[in-house]
Amino acid sequence: MNNNIRLKTEETLKAQREDVRDWILEPFNKNHLFSKPIERKIKPFLNDGQMQKKLIPGSFQSISFWYRRQADNKSLNQTLYPDEELALSGIYTFWHYETACAIMESDDPAGYRFSITDFTNVSTMLSLGWMNHADRLAATMLDRWDVQEDGNGSVSWESLPQYLPWLSVKLYKAWRGSDEVFDFEPRDEQLEGFYPLLKAIFDPSASTFGEALIEAADFHVMGIGTDDYDPVRDEDYWLFPVEILAACRIRQQRCLDIPYVEHPLFDATPLGRYHSPLPVPRDDILEKVLPLYAKVTGKLDLQV
């Protein structure tokens, strides 16, 4: 099984490296995903405080995606931990959801909605060490689920399993000490290879937690794919196991030891290893847009 996992990781690494290199070298992508949202959406909004304000969340998402691809490039092709790029991608991801929520609570919701798949971003915030951002984003997600017609999660486990999002929900509940059970929430054991991670997250034995890390990493790697029933079907998480890193962060919050374990997933790129918390970055665009956005929407809380 270990040989299969190693081969699967190497194949995934090769495919992602080729995809990211091609993406970075394509000038259209930079123009489409980075320059245009600023020039055509953000700058007009800064000029009059109203124009295209409902497009700001989508612009933030595009900028986040651009920085994430830069992070992938640095990690995959330069084998360096992309701290700056990853932090910028993370902060734009966070404000994408918060500004979207502000629009959703306005008289013109503009079609924005949150789904269960979005909850994996809470694990991303935890993986970066941004505990306040994780808490705030989870509260935003859960509040919006409550007011949406199809309720919490909206997709039953039996009709389409959602491993990473529901694991993120359960990790968040473990961190916050919540025993709430949400609509459509699967049983812990239905998470299969991720189940031992949940059971061992607060186990005082570092070796027990280490064994759970290896089982989770095995399940993560063998679940990589693009089919609906693949446990890890979002390419952004293939070599960035945010659910495992989030579990480590939560455990660290309880002052419990995190063992060093060997696994192809953790050694595939610098994104696979647990790191100290990243500083929350300062960004000129956000510093200009967010206060004005808070003013014109009356819904955006800037204190995180």
Coordinates of C-alpha atoms in Angstrom, one line a residue:
M1 CA 0.0 0.0 0.0
N2 CA 2.8 2.4 0.8
N3 CA 4.3 1.9 -2.7
N4 CA 0.9 2.7 -4.2
I5 CA 0.6 5.8 -2.1
R6 CA 4.1 6.9 -3.1
L7 CA 3.4 6.3 -6.8
K8 CA 0.0 8.2 -6.6
T9 CA 1.8 11.1 -4.9
E10 CA 4.5 11.2 -7.5
E11 CA 2.0 11.1 -10.3
T12 CA -0.1 13.9 -8.7
L13 CA 3.0 16.0 -8.1
K14 CA 4.1 15.6 -11.7
A15 CA 0.7 16.5 -13.1
Q16 CA 0.3 19.5 -10.8
R17 CA 3.8 20.8 -11.6
E18 CA 3.0 20.7 -15.3
D19 CA -0.3 22.4 -14.8
V20 CA 1.0 25.2 -12.6
R21 CA 4.0 25.9 -14.8
D22 CA 1.8 26.1 -17.9
W23 CA -0.8 28.3 -16.0
I24 CA 1.9 30.7 -14.7
L25 CA 3.5 31.1 -18.1
E26 CA 0.2 32.0 -19.8
P27 CA -0.1 35.8 -20.0
F28 CA -3.8 35.6 -20.4
N29 CA -4.3 34.3 -16.9
K30 CA -2.5 37.2 -15.2
N31 CA -4.5 39.7 -17.3
H32 CA -7.8 37.9 -16.7
L33 CA -7.5 37.0 -13.1
F34 CA -5.4 39.8 -11.6
S35 CA -5.4 43.0 -13.6
K36 CA -8.9 43.1 -14.8
P37 CA -10.6 42.7 -11.4
I38 CA -8.6 45.7 -10.1
E39 CA -8.9 47.9 -13.1
R40 CA -12.5 47.2 -14.1
K41 CA -14.2 46.4 -10.8
I42 CA -12.2 47.7 -7.8
K43 CA -11.0 51.0 -9.1
P44 CA -14.4 52.2 -10.3
F45 CA -15.8 51.2 -6.9
L46 CA -13.1 53.3 -5.2
N47 CA -14.0 56.3 -7.4
D48 CA -17.7 56.5 -6.5
G49 CA -18.2 54.1 -3.6
Q50 CA -21.1 52.3 -5.3
M51 CA -20.3 51.2 -8.8
Q52 CA -20.2 47.4 -9.1
K53 CA -19.9 46.8 -5.4
K54 CA -21.7 43.5 -5.8
L55 CA -18.7 42.3 -7.9
I56 CA -16.1 43.0 -5.3
P57 CA -16.4 39.5 -3.7
G58 CA -15.7 37.9 -7.0
S59 CA -12.8 40.2 -7.6
F60 CA -11.3 39.2 -4.3
Q61 CA -11.8 35.5 -5.2
S62 CA -9.9 36.0 -8.4
I63 CA -7.0 37.8 -6.7
S64 CA -6.9 35.0 -4.1
F65 CA -6.7 32.5 -6.9
W66 CA -3.9 34.4 -8.6
Y67 CA -1.8 34.4 -5.3
R68 CA -2.6 30.7 -4.8
R69 CA -1.2 29.8 -8.2
Q70 CA 1.9 31.8 -7.3
A71 CA 2.2 29.9 -4.1
D72 CA 1.8 26.6 -5.9
N73 CA 4.5 27.7 -8.4
K74 CA 7.0 28.5 -5.6
S75 CA 6.2 25.4 -3.7
L76 CA 6.2 23.0 -6.6
N77 CA 8.9 24.4 -8.8
Q78 CA 11.2 26.2 -6.4
T79 CA 10.6 23.8 -3.4
L80 CA 10.3 26.8 -1.1
Y81 CA 7.5 27.5 1.5
P82 CA 5.4 30.2 -0.1
D83 CA 4.7 32.1 3.0
E84 CA 3.9 35.5 1.5
E85 CA 1.9 34.2 -1.4
L86 CA 0.0 31.8 0.7
A87 CA -0.9 34.4 3.3
L88 CA -2.1 36.8 0.6
S89 CA -4.2 34.1 -1.0
G90 CA -5.6 33.3 2.5
I91 CA -6.5 36.9 3.4
Y92 CA -8.3 37.5 0.1
T93 CA -10.1 34.2 0.5
F94 CA -11.3 35.3 3.9
W95 CA -12.5 38.7 2.7
H96 CA -14.1 37.1 -0.4
Y97 CA -16.5 35.3 1.9
E98 CA -17.1 38.2 4.3
T99 CA -17.8 40.7 1.5
A100 CA -20.1 38.1 -0.2
C101 CA -21.9 37.8 3.1
A102 CA -22.4 41.6 3.3
I103 CA -24.0 41.5 -0.1
M104 CA -26.1 38.5 0.7
E105 CA -27.5 40.4 3.7
S106 CA -28.3 43.4 1.6
D107 CA -31.4 44.2 -0.5
D108 CA -29.5 42.9 -3.6
P109 CA -27.9 39.5 -2.7
A110 CA -26.7 39.2 -6.3
G111 CA -26.9 35.4 -6.4
Y112 CA -24.2 34.8 -3.8
R113 CA -24.7 31.6 -1.7
F114 CA -22.5 29.4 0.5
S115 CA -22.4 25.7 0.2
I116 CA -21.0 22.9 2.3
T117 CA -17.9 22.8 0.1
D118 CA -17.0 26.3 1.2
F119 CA -16.5 25.2 4.8
T120 CA -13.1 23.6 3.9
N121 CA -11.8 27.2 3.9
V122 CA -12.2 27.2 7.7
S123 CA -9.5 24.4 7.8
T124 CA -7.4 26.6 5.5
M125 CA -7.6 29.5 8.1
L126 CA -6.6 27.0 10.8
S127 CA -3.8 25.6 8.8
L128 CA -2.4 29.2 8.4
G129 CA -2.7 29.7 12.2
W130 CA -5.3 32.4 11.9
M131 CA -7.6 31.3 14.7
N132 CA -9.7 34.4 14.8
H133 CA -10.3 34.3 11.0
A134 CA -11.2 30.6 11.3
D135 CA -13.7 31.4 14.0
R136 CA -15.2 34.3 12.2
L137 CA -15.4 32.5 8.9
A138 CA -17.1 29.5 10.5
A139 CA -19.7 31.7 12.2
T140 CA -20.4 33.5 8.8
M141 CA -20.8 30.1 7.0
L142 CA -23.1 28.7 9.7
D143 CA -25.2 31.8 9.9
R144 CA -25.8 31.8 6.2
W145 CA -26.6 28.1 6.1
D146 CA -29.4 28.8 8.6
V147 CA -31.1 31.4 6.4
Q148 CA -30.8 29.5 3.1
E149 CA -33.8 27.6 2.1
D150 CA -32.0 24.3 1.8
G151 CA -30.5 24.5 5.2
N152 CA -27.2 23.3 6.7
G153 CA -25.0 21.5 4.2
S154 CA -27.9 21.0 1.7
V155 CA -26.4 17.8 0.3
S156 CA -27.0 14.5 2.1
W157 CA -23.9 12.2 2.6
E158 CA -25.7 9.3 0.9
S159 CA -26.3 11.3 -2.3
L160 CA -22.8 12.8 -2.5
P161 CA -20.2 12.4 0.2
Q162 CA -18.3 15.6 1.0
Y163 CA -15.3 14.5 3.0
L164 CA -13.1 17.6 3.4
P165 CA -16.0 20.0 4.2
W166 CA -17.6 17.8 6.7
L167 CA -14.3 16.9 8.3
S168 CA -13.7 20.7 8.6
V169 CA -17.0 21.1 10.3
K170 CA -16.2 18.3 12.8
L171 CA -12.7 19.7 13.4
Y172 CA -14.2 23.1 14.1
K173 CA -16.7 21.6 16.5
A174 CA -13.9 19.7 18.3
W175 CA -11.9 22.9 18.6
R176 CA -14.8 24.9 20.0
G177 CA -16.2 22.1 22.1
S178 CA -19.5 22.1 20.4
D179 CA -21.8 19.0 20.4
E180 CA -24.3 20.5 17.9
V181 CA -25.3 18.2 15.1
F182 CA -26.2 19.8 11.8
D183 CA -28.7 18.8 9.1
F184 CA -27.2 16.2 6.7
E185 CA -24.1 15.8 8.9
P186 CA -22.6 12.3 8.5
R187 CA -21.5 10.1 11.4
D188 CA -17.8 10.4 12.4
E189 CA -17.1 6.9 11.2
Q190 CA -18.5 7.7 7.7
L191 CA -15.4 9.8 7.1
E192 CA -13.5 6.5 6.8
G193 CA -9.8 7.1 6.7
F194 CA -10.2 10.6 8.3
Y195 CA -12.1 9.1 11.3
P196 CA -8.9 8.1 13.3
L197 CA -7.8 11.7 13.0
L198 CA -11.0 12.9 14.8
K199 CA -10.7 10.2 17.4
A200 CA -7.0 11.0 18.2
I201 CA -7.0 14.8 17.9
F202 CA -6.9 15.3 21.7
D203 CA -5.3 12.0 22.6
P204 CA -2.4 12.7 25.1
S205 CA -0.3 10.1 23.3
A206 CA 1.8 11.7 20.5
S207 CA 2.4 8.3 18.9
T208 CA -1.4 7.6 18.7
F209 CA -1.9 10.9 17.0
G210 CA 1.0 10.2 14.7
E211 CA -0.6 6.9 13.6
A212 CA -3.8 8.8 12.9
L213 CA -1.9 11.3 10.8
I214 CA -0.5 8.5 8.6
E215 CA -3.9 7.0 8.2
A216 CA -5.4 10.4 7.2
A217 CA -2.5 11.0 4.8
D218 CA -3.0 7.6 3.2
F219 CA -6.7 8.3 2.8
H220 CA -6.0 11.8 1.4
V221 CA -3.6 10.6 -1.2
M222 CA -5.6 7.6 -2.4
G223 CA -8.7 9.9 -2.5
I224 CA -7.2 12.4 -4.9
G225 CA -9.1 12.7 -8.1
T226 CA -11.7 14.7 -10.1
D227 CA -14.7 12.3 -9.9
D228 CA -17.7 13.2 -7.8
Y229 CA -17.0 10.5 -5.3
D230 CA -13.3 11.1 -4.8
P231 CA -12.7 12.2 -1.2
V232 CA -10.2 14.9 -2.3
R233 CA -11.5 16.2 -5.6
D234 CA -10.5 19.9 -5.3
E235 CA -7.1 20.3 -6.9
D236 CA -6.1 23.1 -4.6
Y237 CA -6.0 20.6 -1.7
W238 CA -4.2 17.7 -3.4
L239 CA -0.8 18.6 -2.1
F240 CA -1.9 21.1 0.5
P241 CA -3.7 18.9 3.1
V242 CA -5.4 21.6 5.0
E243 CA -7.6 19.2 7.0
I244 CA -4.5 17.5 8.4
L245 CA -2.7 20.7 9.1
A246 CA -5.9 22.1 10.8
A247 CA -6.0 19.1 13.1
C248 CA -2.4 19.7 14.0
R249 CA -3.1 23.3 14.8
I250 CA -6.1 22.5 16.9
R251 CA -4.1 19.9 18.8
Q252 CA -1.3 22.5 19.4
Q253 CA -3.9 24.8 20.8
R254 CA -4.4 22.3 23.6
C255 CA -0.6 22.2 24.2
L256 CA -0.4 18.6 23.0
D257 CA 2.7 17.3 21.2
I258 CA 2.6 17.0 17.4
P259 CA 4.9 14.2 16.3
Y260 CA 7.1 14.3 13.2
V261 CA 6.0 11.5 10.9
E262 CA 7.2 10.5 7.4
H263 CA 4.8 10.3 4.6
P264 CA 5.0 11.0 0.8
L265 CA 2.2 13.6 1.1
F266 CA 4.1 15.6 3.8
D267 CA 7.3 15.5 1.8
A268 CA 5.9 16.1 -1.7
T269 CA 6.2 19.9 -1.4
P270 CA 6.8 22.4 1.4
L271 CA 3.0 23.0 1.5
G272 CA 2.5 19.5 3.0
R273 CA 4.4 20.2 6.2
Y274 CA 3.1 21.8 9.4
H275 CA 4.5 25.4 9.9
S276 CA 4.3 28.1 12.5
P277 CA 1.4 30.5 12.1
L278 CA 1.8 33.0 9.2
P279 CA 1.6 36.7 9.9
V280 CA -1.6 38.2 8.6
P281 CA -0.4 40.3 5.7
R282 CA -0.9 44.0 5.1
D283 CA -2.3 44.7 1.6
D284 CA -2.8 48.1 0.0
I285 CA -5.8 47.1 -2.0
L286 CA -7.7 45.7 1.0
E287 CA -6.8 48.7 3.1
K288 CA -8.5 50.9 0.5
V289 CA -11.5 48.8 -0.4
L290 CA -12.6 47.3 2.9
P291 CA -13.3 50.5 4.9
L292 CA -15.3 51.9 2.0
Y293 CA -17.1 48.6 1.5
A294 CA -18.0 48.5 5.1
K295 CA -19.4 52.1 4.9
V296 CA -21.5 51.6 1.8
T297 CA -22.9 48.1 2.7
G298 CA -23.3 48.8 6.4
K299 CA -22.9 45.1 6.9
L300 CA -19.1 44.4 7.0
D301 CA -17.4 44.1 10.3
L302 CA -13.7 44.9 9.9
Q303 CA -12.6 43.8 13.4
V304 CA -11.3 40.2 13.2

